Coordinates of C-alpha atoms (C1' of nucleotides) in Angstrom, one line a residue:
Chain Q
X142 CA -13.9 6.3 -10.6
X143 CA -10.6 8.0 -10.9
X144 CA -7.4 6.3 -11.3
X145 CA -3.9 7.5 -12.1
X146 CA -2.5 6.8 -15.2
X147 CA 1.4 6.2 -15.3
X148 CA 1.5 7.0 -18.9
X149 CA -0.1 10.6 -18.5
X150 CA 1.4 11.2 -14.5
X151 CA -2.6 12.2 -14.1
X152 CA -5.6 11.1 -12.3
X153 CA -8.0 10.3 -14.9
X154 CA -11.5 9.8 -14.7
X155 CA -12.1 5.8 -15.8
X156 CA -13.7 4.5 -18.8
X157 CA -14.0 0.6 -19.5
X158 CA -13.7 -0.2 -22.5
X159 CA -16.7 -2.2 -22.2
X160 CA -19.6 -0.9 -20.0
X161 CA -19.6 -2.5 -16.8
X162 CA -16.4 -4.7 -17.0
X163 CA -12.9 -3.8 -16.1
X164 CA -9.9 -6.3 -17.4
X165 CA -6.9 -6.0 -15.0
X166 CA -3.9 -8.1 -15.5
X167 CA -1.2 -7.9 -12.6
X168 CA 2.2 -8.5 -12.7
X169 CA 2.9 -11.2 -10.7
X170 CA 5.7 -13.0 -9.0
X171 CA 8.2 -14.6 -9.7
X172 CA 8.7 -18.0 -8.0
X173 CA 12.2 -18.8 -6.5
X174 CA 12.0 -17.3 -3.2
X175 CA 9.1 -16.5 -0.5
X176 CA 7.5 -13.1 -1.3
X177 CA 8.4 -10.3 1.2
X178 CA 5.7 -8.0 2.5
X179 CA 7.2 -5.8 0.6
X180 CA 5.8 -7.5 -2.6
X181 CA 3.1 -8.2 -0.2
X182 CA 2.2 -4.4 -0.5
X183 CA 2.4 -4.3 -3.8
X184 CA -0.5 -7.5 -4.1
X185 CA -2.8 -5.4 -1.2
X186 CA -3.2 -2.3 -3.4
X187 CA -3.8 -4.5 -7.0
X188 CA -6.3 -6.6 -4.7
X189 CA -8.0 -2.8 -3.3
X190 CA -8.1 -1.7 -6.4
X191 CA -9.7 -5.1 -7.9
X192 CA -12.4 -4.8 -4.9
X193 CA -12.6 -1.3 -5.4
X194 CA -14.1 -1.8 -8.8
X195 CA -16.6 -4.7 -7.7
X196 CA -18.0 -2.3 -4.8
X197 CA -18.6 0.0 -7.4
X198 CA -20.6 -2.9 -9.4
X199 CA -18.0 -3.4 -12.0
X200 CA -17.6 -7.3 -13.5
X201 CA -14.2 -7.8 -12.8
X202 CA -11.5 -9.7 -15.1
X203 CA -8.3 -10.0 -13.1
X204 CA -5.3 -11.8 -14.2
X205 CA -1.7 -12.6 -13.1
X206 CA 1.1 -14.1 -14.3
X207 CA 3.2 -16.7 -12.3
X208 CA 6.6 -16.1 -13.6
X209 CA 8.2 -19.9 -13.5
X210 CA 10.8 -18.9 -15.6
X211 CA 14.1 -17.9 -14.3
X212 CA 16.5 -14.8 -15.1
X213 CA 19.6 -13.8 -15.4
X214 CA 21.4 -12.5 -12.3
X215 CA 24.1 -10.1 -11.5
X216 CA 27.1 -11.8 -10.5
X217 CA 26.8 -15.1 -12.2
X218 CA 25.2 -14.5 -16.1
X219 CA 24.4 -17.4 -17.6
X220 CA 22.4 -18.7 -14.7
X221 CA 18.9 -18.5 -13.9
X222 CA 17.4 -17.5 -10.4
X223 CA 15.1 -20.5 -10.6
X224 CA 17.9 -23.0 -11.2
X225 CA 20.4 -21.1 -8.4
X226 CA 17.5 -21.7 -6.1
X227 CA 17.1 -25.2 -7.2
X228 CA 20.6 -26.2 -7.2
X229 CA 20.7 -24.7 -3.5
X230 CA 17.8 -26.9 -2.3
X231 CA 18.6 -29.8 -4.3
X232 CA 15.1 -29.7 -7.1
X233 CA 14.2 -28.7 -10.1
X234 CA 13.7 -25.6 -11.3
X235 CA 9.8 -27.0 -11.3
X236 CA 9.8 -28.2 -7.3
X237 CA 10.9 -24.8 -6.8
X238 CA 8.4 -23.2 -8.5
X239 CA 5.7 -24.9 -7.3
X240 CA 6.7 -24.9 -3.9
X241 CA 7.3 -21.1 -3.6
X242 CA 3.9 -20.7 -5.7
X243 CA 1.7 -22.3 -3.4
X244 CA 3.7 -20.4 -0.7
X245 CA 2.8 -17.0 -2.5
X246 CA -1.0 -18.0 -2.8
X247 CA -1.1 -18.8 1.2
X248 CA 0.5 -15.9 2.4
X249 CA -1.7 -14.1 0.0
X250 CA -4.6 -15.9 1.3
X251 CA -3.9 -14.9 4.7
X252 CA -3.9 -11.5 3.9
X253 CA -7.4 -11.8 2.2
X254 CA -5.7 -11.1 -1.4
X255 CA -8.3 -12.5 -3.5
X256 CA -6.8 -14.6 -5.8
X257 CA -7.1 -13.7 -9.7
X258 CA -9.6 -15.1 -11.8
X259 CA -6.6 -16.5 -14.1
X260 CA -3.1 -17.1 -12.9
X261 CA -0.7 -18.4 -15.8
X262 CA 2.3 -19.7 -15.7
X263 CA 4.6 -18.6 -18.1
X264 CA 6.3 -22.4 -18.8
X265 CA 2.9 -23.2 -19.6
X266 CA 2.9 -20.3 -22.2
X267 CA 6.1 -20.5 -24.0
X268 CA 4.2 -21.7 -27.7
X269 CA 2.0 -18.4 -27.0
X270 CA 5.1 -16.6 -26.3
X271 CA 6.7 -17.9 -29.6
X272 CA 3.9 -16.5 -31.4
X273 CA 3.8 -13.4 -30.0
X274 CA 7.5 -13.1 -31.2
X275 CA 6.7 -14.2 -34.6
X276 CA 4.5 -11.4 -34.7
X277 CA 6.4 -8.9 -33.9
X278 CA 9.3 -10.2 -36.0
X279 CA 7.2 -10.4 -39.3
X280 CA 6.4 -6.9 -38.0
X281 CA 9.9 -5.9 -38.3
X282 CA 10.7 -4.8 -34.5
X283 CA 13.3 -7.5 -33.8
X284 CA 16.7 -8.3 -35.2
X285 CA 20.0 -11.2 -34.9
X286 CA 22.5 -11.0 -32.5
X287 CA 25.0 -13.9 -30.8
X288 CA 22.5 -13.5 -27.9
X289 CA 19.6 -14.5 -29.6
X290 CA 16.9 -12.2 -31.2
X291 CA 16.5 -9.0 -30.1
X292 CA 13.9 -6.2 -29.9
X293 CA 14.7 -2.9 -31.5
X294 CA 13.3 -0.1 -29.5
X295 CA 14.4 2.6 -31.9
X296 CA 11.4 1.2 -34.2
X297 CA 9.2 2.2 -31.8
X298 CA 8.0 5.5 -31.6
X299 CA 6.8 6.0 -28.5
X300 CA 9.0 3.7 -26.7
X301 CA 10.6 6.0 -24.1
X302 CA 6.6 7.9 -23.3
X303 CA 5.8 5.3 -20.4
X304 CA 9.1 6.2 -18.6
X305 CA 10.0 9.5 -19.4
X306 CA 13.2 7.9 -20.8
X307 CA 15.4 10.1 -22.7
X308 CA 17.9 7.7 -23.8
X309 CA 20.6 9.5 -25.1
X310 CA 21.2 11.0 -21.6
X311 CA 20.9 7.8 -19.6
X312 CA 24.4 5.9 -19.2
X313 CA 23.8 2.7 -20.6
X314 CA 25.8 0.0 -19.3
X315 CA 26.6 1.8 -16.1
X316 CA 25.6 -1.1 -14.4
X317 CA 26.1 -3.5 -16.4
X318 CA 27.9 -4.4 -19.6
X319 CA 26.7 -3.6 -23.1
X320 CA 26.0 -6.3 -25.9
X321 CA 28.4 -4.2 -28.3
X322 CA 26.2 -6.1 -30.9
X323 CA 23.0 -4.4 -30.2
X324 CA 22.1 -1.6 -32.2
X325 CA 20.3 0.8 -29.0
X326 CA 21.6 0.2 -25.7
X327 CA 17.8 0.2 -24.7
X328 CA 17.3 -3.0 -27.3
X329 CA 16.4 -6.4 -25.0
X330 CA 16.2 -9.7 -26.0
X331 CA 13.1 -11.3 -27.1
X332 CA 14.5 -14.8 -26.8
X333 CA 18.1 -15.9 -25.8
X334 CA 19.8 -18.9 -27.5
X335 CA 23.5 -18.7 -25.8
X336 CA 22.9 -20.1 -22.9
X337 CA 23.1 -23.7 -23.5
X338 CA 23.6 -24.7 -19.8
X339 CA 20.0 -23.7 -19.1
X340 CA 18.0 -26.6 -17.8
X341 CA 15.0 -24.8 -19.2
X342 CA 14.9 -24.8 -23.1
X343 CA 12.4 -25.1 -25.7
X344 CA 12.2 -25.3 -29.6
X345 CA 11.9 -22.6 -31.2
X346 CA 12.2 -20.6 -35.1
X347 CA 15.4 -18.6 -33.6
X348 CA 17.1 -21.9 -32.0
X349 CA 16.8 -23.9 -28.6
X350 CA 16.8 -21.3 -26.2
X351 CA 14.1 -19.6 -23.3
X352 CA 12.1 -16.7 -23.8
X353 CA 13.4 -13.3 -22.3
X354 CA 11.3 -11.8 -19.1
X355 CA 9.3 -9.1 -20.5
X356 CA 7.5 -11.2 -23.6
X357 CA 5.9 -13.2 -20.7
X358 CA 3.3 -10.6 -19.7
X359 CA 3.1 -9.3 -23.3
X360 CA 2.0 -13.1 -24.6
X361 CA -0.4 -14.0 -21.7
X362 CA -2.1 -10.4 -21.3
X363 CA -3.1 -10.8 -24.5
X364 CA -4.5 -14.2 -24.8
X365 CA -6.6 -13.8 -21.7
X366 CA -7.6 -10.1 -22.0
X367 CA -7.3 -9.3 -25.7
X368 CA -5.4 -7.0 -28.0
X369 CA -7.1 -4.1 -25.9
X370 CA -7.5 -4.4 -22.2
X371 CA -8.6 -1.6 -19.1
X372 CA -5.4 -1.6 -16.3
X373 CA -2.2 -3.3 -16.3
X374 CA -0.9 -2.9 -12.1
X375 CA 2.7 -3.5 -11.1
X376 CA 5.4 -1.8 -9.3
X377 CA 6.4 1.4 -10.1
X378 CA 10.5 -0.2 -10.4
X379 CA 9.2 -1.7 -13.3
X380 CA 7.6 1.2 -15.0
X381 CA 11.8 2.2 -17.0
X382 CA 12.5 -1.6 -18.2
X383 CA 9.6 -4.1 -17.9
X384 CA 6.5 -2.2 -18.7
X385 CA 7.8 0.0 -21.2
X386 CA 9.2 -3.4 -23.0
X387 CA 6.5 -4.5 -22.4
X388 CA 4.2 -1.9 -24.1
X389 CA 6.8 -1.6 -27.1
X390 CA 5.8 -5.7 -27.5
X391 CA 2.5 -5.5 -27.7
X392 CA 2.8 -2.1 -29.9
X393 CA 4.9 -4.3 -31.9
X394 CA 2.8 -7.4 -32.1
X395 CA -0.9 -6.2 -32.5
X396 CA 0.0 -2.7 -33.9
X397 CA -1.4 -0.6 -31.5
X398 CA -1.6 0.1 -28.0
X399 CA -3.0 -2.8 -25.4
X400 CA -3.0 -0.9 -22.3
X401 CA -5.3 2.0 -21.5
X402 CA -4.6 2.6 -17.8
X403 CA -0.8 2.0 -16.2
X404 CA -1.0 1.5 -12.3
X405 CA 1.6 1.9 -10.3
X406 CA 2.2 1.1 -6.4
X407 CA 5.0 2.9 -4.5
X408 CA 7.4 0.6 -2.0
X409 CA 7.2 -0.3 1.3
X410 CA 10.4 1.5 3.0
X411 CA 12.2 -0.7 5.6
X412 CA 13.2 2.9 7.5
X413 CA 15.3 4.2 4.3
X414 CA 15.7 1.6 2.1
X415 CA 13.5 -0.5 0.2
X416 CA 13.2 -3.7 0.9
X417 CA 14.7 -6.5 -1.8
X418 CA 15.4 -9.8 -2.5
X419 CA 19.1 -8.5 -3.5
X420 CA 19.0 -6.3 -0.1
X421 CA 19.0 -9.0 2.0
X422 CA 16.4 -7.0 4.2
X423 CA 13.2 -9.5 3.5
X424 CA 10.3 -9.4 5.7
X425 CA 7.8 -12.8 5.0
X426 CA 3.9 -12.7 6.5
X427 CA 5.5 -15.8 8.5
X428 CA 8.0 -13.7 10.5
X429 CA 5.8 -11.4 11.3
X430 CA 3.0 -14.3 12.5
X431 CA 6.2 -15.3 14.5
X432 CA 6.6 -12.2 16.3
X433 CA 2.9 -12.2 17.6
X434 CA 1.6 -9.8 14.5
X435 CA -1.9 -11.0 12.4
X436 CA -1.7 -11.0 8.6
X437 CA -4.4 -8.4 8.8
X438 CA -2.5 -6.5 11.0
X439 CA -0.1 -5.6 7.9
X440 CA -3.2 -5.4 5.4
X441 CA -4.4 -2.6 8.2
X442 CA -0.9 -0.9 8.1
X443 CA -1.4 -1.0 4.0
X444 CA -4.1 0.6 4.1
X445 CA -3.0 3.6 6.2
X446 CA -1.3 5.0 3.4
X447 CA -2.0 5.6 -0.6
X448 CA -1.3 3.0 -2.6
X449 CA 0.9 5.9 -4.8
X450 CA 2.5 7.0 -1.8
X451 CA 6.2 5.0 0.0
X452 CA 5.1 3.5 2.8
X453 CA 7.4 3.4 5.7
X454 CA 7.2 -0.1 7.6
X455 CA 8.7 -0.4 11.1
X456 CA 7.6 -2.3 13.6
X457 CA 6.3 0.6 15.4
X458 CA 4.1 1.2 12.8
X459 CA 2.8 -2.3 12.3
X460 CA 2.1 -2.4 16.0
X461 CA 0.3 0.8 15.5
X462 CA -2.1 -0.9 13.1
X463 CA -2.5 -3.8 15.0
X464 CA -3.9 -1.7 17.9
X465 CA -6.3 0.2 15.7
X466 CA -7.5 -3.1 14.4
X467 CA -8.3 -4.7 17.4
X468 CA -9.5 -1.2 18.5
X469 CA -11.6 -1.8 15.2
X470 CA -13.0 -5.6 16.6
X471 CA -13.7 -4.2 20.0
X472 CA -16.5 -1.5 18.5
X473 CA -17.2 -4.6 16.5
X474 CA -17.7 -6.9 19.3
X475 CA -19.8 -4.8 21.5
X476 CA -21.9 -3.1 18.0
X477 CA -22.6 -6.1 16.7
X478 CA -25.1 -6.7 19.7
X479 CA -26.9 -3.2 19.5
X480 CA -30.4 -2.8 18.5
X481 CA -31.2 -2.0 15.5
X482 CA -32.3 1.2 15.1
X483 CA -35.6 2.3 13.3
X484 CA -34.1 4.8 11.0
X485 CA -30.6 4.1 9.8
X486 CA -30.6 6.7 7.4
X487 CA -27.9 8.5 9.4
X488 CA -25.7 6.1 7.8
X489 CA -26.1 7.3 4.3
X490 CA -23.7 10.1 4.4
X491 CA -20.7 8.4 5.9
X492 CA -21.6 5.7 3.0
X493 CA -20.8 8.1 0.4
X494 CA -18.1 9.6 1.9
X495 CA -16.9 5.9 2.0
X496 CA -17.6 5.3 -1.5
X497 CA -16.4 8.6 -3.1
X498 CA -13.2 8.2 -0.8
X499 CA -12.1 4.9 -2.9
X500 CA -13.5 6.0 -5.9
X501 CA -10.9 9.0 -5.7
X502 CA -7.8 7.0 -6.9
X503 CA -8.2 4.8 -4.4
X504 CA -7.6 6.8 -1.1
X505 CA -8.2 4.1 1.5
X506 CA -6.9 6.1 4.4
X507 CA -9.4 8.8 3.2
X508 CA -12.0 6.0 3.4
X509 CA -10.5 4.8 6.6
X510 CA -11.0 7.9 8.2
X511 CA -14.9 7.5 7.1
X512 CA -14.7 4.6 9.1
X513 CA -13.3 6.0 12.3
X514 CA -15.9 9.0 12.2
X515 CA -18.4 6.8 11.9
X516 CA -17.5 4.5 14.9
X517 CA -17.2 7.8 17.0
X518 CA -20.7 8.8 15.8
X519 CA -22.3 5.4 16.5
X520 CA -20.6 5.4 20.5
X521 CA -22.6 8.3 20.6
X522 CA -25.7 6.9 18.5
X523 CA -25.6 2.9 19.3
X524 CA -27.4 1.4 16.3
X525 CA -26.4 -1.9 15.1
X526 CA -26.8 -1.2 11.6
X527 CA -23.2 0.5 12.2
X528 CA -21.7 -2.6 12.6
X529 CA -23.1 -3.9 9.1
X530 CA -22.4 -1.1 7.0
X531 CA -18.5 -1.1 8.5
X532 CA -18.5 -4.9 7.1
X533 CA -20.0 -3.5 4.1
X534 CA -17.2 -1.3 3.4
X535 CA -14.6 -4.2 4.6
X536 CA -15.9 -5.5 1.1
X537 CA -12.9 -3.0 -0.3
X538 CA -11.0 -2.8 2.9
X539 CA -10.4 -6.9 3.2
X540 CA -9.5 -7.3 6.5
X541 CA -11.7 -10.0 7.4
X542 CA -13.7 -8.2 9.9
X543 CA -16.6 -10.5 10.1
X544 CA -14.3 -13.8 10.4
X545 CA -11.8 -11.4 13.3
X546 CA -14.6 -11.7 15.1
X547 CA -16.3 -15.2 14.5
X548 CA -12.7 -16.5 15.1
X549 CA -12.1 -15.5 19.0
X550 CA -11.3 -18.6 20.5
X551 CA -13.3 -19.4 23.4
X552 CA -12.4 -18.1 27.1
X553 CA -10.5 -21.3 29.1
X554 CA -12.4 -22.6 32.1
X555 CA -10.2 -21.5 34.3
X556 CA -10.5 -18.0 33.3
X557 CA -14.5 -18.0 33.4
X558 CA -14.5 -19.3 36.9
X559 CA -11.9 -16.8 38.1
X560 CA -14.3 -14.3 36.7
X561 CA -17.1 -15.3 38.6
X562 CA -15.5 -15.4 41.8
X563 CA -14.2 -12.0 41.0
X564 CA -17.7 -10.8 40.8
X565 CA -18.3 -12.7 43.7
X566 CA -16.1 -10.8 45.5
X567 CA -16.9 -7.5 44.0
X568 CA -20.4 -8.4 45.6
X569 CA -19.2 -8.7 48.4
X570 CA -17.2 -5.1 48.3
X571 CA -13.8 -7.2 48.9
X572 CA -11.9 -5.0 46.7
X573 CA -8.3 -6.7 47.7
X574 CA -9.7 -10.1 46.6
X575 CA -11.5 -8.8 43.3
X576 CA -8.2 -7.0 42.1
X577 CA -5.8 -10.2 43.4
X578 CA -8.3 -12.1 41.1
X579 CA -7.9 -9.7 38.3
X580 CA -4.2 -10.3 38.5
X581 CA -4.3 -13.7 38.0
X582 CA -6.8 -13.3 35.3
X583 CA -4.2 -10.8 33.3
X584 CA -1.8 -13.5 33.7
X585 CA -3.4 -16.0 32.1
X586 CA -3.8 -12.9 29.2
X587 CA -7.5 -11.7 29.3
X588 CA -8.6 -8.4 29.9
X589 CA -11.5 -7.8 32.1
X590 CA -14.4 -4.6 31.4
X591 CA -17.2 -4.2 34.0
X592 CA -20.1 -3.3 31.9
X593 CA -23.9 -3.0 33.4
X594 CA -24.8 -6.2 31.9
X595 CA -21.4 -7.9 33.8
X596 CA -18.0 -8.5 33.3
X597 CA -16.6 -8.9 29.7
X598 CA -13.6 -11.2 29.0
X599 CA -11.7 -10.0 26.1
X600 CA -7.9 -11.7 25.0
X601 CA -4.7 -9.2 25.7
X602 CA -2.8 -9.0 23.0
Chain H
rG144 C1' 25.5 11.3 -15.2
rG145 C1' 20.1 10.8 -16.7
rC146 C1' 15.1 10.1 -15.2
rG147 C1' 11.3 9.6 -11.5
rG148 C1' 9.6 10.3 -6.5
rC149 C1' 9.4 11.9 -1.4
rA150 C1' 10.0 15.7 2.8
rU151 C1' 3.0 17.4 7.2
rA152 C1' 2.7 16.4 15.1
rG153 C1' 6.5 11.3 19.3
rC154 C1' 5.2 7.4 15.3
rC155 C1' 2.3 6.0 10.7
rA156 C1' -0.3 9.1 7.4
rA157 C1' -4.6 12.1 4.4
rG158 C1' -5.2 16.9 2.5
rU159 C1' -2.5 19.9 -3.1
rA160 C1' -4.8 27.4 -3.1
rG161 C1' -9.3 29.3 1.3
rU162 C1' -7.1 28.7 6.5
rA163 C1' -4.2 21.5 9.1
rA164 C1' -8.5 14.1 8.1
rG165 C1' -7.8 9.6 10.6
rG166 C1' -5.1 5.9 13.5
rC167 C1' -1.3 4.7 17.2
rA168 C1' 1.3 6.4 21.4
rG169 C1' 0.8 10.5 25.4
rC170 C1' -1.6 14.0 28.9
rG171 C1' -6.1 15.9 31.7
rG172 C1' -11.6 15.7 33.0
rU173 C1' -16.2 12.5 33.3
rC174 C1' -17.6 7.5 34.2
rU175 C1' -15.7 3.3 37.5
rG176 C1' -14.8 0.5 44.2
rC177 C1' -10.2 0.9 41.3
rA178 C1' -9.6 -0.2 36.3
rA179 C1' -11.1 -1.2 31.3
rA180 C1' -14.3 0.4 27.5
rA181 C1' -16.8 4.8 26.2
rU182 C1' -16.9 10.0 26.3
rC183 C1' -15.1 15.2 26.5
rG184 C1' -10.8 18.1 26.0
rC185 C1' -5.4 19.0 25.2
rA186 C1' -1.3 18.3 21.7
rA187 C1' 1.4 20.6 14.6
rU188 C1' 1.1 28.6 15.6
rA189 C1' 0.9 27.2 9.8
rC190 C1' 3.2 21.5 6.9
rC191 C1' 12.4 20.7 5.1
rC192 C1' 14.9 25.7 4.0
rG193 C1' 15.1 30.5 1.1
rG194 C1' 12.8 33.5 -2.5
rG195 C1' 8.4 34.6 -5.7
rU196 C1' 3.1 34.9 -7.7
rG197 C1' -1.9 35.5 -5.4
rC198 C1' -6.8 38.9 -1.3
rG199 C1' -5.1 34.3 0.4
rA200 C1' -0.1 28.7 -0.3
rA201 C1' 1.3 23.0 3.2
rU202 C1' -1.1 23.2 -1.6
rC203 C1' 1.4 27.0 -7.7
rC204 C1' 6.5 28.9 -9.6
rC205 C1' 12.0 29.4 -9.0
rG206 C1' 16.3 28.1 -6.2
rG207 C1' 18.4 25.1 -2.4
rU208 C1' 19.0 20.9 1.3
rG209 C1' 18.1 15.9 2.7
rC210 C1' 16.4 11.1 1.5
rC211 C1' 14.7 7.2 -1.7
rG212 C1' 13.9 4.6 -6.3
rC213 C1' 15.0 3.3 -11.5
rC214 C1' 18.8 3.1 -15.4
rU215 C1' 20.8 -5.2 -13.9
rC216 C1' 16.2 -9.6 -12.0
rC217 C1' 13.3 -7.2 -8.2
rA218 C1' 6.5 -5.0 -6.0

RNA sequence: GGCGGCAUAGCCAAGUAGUAAGGCAGCGGUCUGCAAAAUCGCAAUACCCGGGUGCGAAUCCCGGUGCCGCCUCCA
C-alpha cells in the first residue's frame, strides 16, 4: 500500500505501526449547519481509504471527532457558530448539535460512509482537553495573554514543516487583526477566557472559559489511538492552521511526533470556486435527492476522480455518473443471472489490477476502469462469477451495488399487462399496436428490451 | 505579499519519460419488425503557451499565461 504523505509531498510505501492494524482518526464535522457534498467528498475518500485498507485485510481503527463546540466567526467575534445557529432557530447550542449530528450520520449513511468505530464529541472531552493543555503547559509551549493561554509556536521546531510555512514572509493579520499581545503572529490559543458571554464554559486551571478548536483533535486522537497512531485524514484547507497546530500540540504534550502519515483530500469545485459554508454556494445530499439524483449517484461521481485531485461538480457531471451507474446495475441485472462458468480464472487478472489500482494511493478511477474492462470482457464471455467479483470490489468502491439492485421496486400492474398485450400484438406482427403500446408504457416511465427469453421491463430514469 | 495546487477530447477524469485508461454525451455498422441492450468501429495528430535537457516529454528543467485554495471557522 502506498499513500501520500502531506508531511513529505511523497507517495510513500505504508508501514503500520503495528502489523496488521491501521489507526485512522478523521477530522470530522462540525455540527451547526447540514454538511454540503462538498464535505461530503471529503468523508467518501476517508471512508475509501478506510475500506481500502480492510480489502487489503488490515484491522481497522477509525475515529472522528464531532466538533460540538462552536468558533469564533468573522464578523461578529465573541460569538460562537453553534450559539449563532441556535439563537437563529431558537435551541441550545446542544439541540443544535445533535440535530445537525444525526443529520451528518444520515446523509453519510446514504452515501454508504461507514460510520467510525469511535465518534467523540468534543463537549464530552473538555476534562481530556484540560489535560492535554496541562501537559503541554508544564512542557513549557504555552504562555498568558488577556485572551486566555496561548500556544507558542516559536518553541516548536518544526512547526512550520507540515505547511511549508515560512512565517516571516506570510502577512499575518491580513485578514484579520493581530492580538498585539502574542509573541508570533502564528501563536493560537489553547483555551480562551474573555469571552464571558459564551453559553458554553467550563472550569478550568486558566479561568472559566472554552477550549480553542485545534486542542480538540489533539486531546481525543490521543486518548483513543495513543501517543503514536498510523493516518490522520482531513482537508487539505486545514493542512496551514489546524493540522500543523495540531501537530505542534501533540509535539508539545507527548514530546514527540503522533502522526506518521498526513492525508489530504482536494475540494469539490462548484465550476471555479469551492464550495463553503461562508460561500453561500452549499449543495446537501437532500437537494440533490430532490432533483431526481441517488446518493450513490454522487459517491459514483467521487470516485471518478483522485481523492488528491479538485474535483469539478456540475450537474452535468453528476448526471454523467448517474448514467454510468445505472449503466453499472443493468450489466448487473442481466450478469447476475448467467451461469456460472467452470473456470473463472479469467477473473484473476482484472482482480489484481483492481487491487494494485487502490493500493496505489488510492486511485479509484484507475480501479474503476478495471471495472469497466471487465464488464466489456464478460459481454463478450458471460460468466456469472463476473457479477460477484464486481460486488467484491464494491467492498472499496461502496456504492451499494448489491442492495441497487435488491431495491428495484416492483413493475405496477398496469405496466405488466400492457406488456403482455404488447407481445401479444407483436405476435400477431401488428407493429402500429406494439409501438402505440410501447408509448404508453414509456409514459408510465419503464423501458422496454426484447430479449430471446421475452420482454424485459426496466424503470427510466 | 507569502505558501500550496491545478491546466489532458463536448463534459468528468486517469496516466507523470517510451509514444494518450475509463465513464458520460455524440456519430456510423451489426443485431432488432422498429427500438432497447449488447457488439464492432469513429472521435484528442501529441495533453495551456514559449524555451530547454533527453534517442525519446503530456510526463523532467526554466520562463510565461489562466484558474483555484490557504494565510479567519471551513472538507
Amino acid at each position: 500500500m502506498k499513500i501520500y504523505n502531506t508531511l513529505t509531498r511523497r507517495k510513500e510505501e505504508f508501514t503500520p505501526l503495528e502489523p496488521g492494524k491501521v489507526k485512522i482518526y478523521t477530522c470530522g464535522p462540525t455540527v451547526y449547519a447540514y454538511a454540503h457534498i462538498g464535505n461530503f467528498r471529503s468523508y467518501v475518500f476517508s471512508d475509501i481509504m478506510r475500506r481500502t485498507f480492510e480489502y487489503l485485510g488490515y484491522q481497522v481503527r477509525q475515529v472522528m471527532n464531532i466538533t460540538d463546540v462552536g468558533h469564533l466567526t468573522t464578523d461578529e467575534v465573541g460569538t460562537d457558530k453553534l450559539e449563532l445557529g441556535a439563537a437563529r432557530e431558537g435551541k441550545t447550542p446542544e439541540e443544535i448539535a445533535r440535530f445537525y449530528e444525526k443529520a451528518f450520520f444520515e446523509d453519510a449513511a446514504k452515501l454508504n460512509i461507514q460510520k467510525p468505530h469511535i465518534t467523540c464529541r468534543a463537549t464530552e472531552h473538555i476534562q481530556d482537553m484540560i489535560a492535554l493543555i496541562r501537559r503541554i503547559e508544564a512542557n513549557g509551549f504555552a504562555y498568558h495573554t488577556k485572551v486566555g493561554l496561548i500556544f507558542d509556536t516559536m518553541k516548536y521546531q518544526d512547526y512550520a514543516r507540515l505547511g511549508r510555512l515560512k512565517l516571516d514572509e506570510q502577512k499575518a493579520g491580513a485578514r484579520v487583526d493581530v492580538d498585539p499581545d502574542r509573541k508570533n503572529p502564528s501563536d493560537f490559543a489553547l483555551w480562551i477566557t474573555n469571552q464571558p458571554k459564551h453559553l458554553m464554559q467550563w472550569d478550568s486551571p486558566w479561568g472559566k472559559g472554552f477550549p480553542s478548536w485545534h486542542i480538540e483533535c489533539s486531546a481525543m486522537s490521543i486518548k483513543y489511538l495513543g501517543e503514536r497512531f498510523d493516518i490522520h485524514t482531513g482537508g487539505v484547507d486545514h493542512i496551514p492552521v489546524h493540522h500543523t497546530n495540531e501537530k505542534a500540540q501533540n509535539f508539545a504534550a507527548t514530546g514527540k511526533e503522533v502522526v506518521r502519515y498526513w492525508v489530504h483530500g482536494a475540494f469539490l469545485t462548484l465550476g471555479v470556486t469551492r464550495m463553503g459554508k461562508s460561500e453561500g454556494n452549499l449543495v446537501t445530499i437532500s437537494e440533490l435527492e430532490s432533483q431526481g439524483f441517488e446518493p450513490a449517484a454522487f459517491r459514483y461521481l467521487c470516485l471518478t476522480a483522485l481523492y488528491r485531485s479538485p474535483l469539478n461538480f456540475t450537474e452535468k457531471s453528476l448526471k454523467s455518473a448517474q448514467n454510468s451507474l445505472h449503466g453499472l446495475l443493468d450489466f448487473g441485472r442481466i450478469a447476475s443471472g448467467w451461469p456460472e462458468h467452470e473456470d473463472s480464472s479469467w477473473l484473476k487478472p482484472y482482480q489484481e489490477e483492481f487491487r494494485s489500482a487502490v493500493a496505489d494511493d488510492l486511485n479509484v478511477p484507475q480501479a474503476l476502469a478495471v471495472v469497466w474492462n471487465l464488464v466489456h470482457k464478460a459481454n463478450k464471455q458471460p460468466d456469472r462469477n463476473t457479477w460477484n467479483t464486481i460486488l467484491d470490489f464494491d467492498r472499496v468502491l461502496g456504492l451499494g451495488l448489491k442492495h441497487l439492485l435488491s431495491i428495484t421496486s416492483p413493475v405496477p400492474e398496469e405496466v405488466r399487462r400492457l406488456a403482455q398485450e404488447r407481445e401479444q400484438a407483436r405476435t400477431r406482427k401488428d407493429w402500429a399496436e406494439a409501438d402505440r403500446l410501447r408509448g404508453r408504457i414509456t409514459e408510465l416511465g419503464y423501458a422496454i428490451e426484447d430479449t430471446p427469453k421475452g420482454p424485459r421491463l426496466k424503470p427510466q430514469p
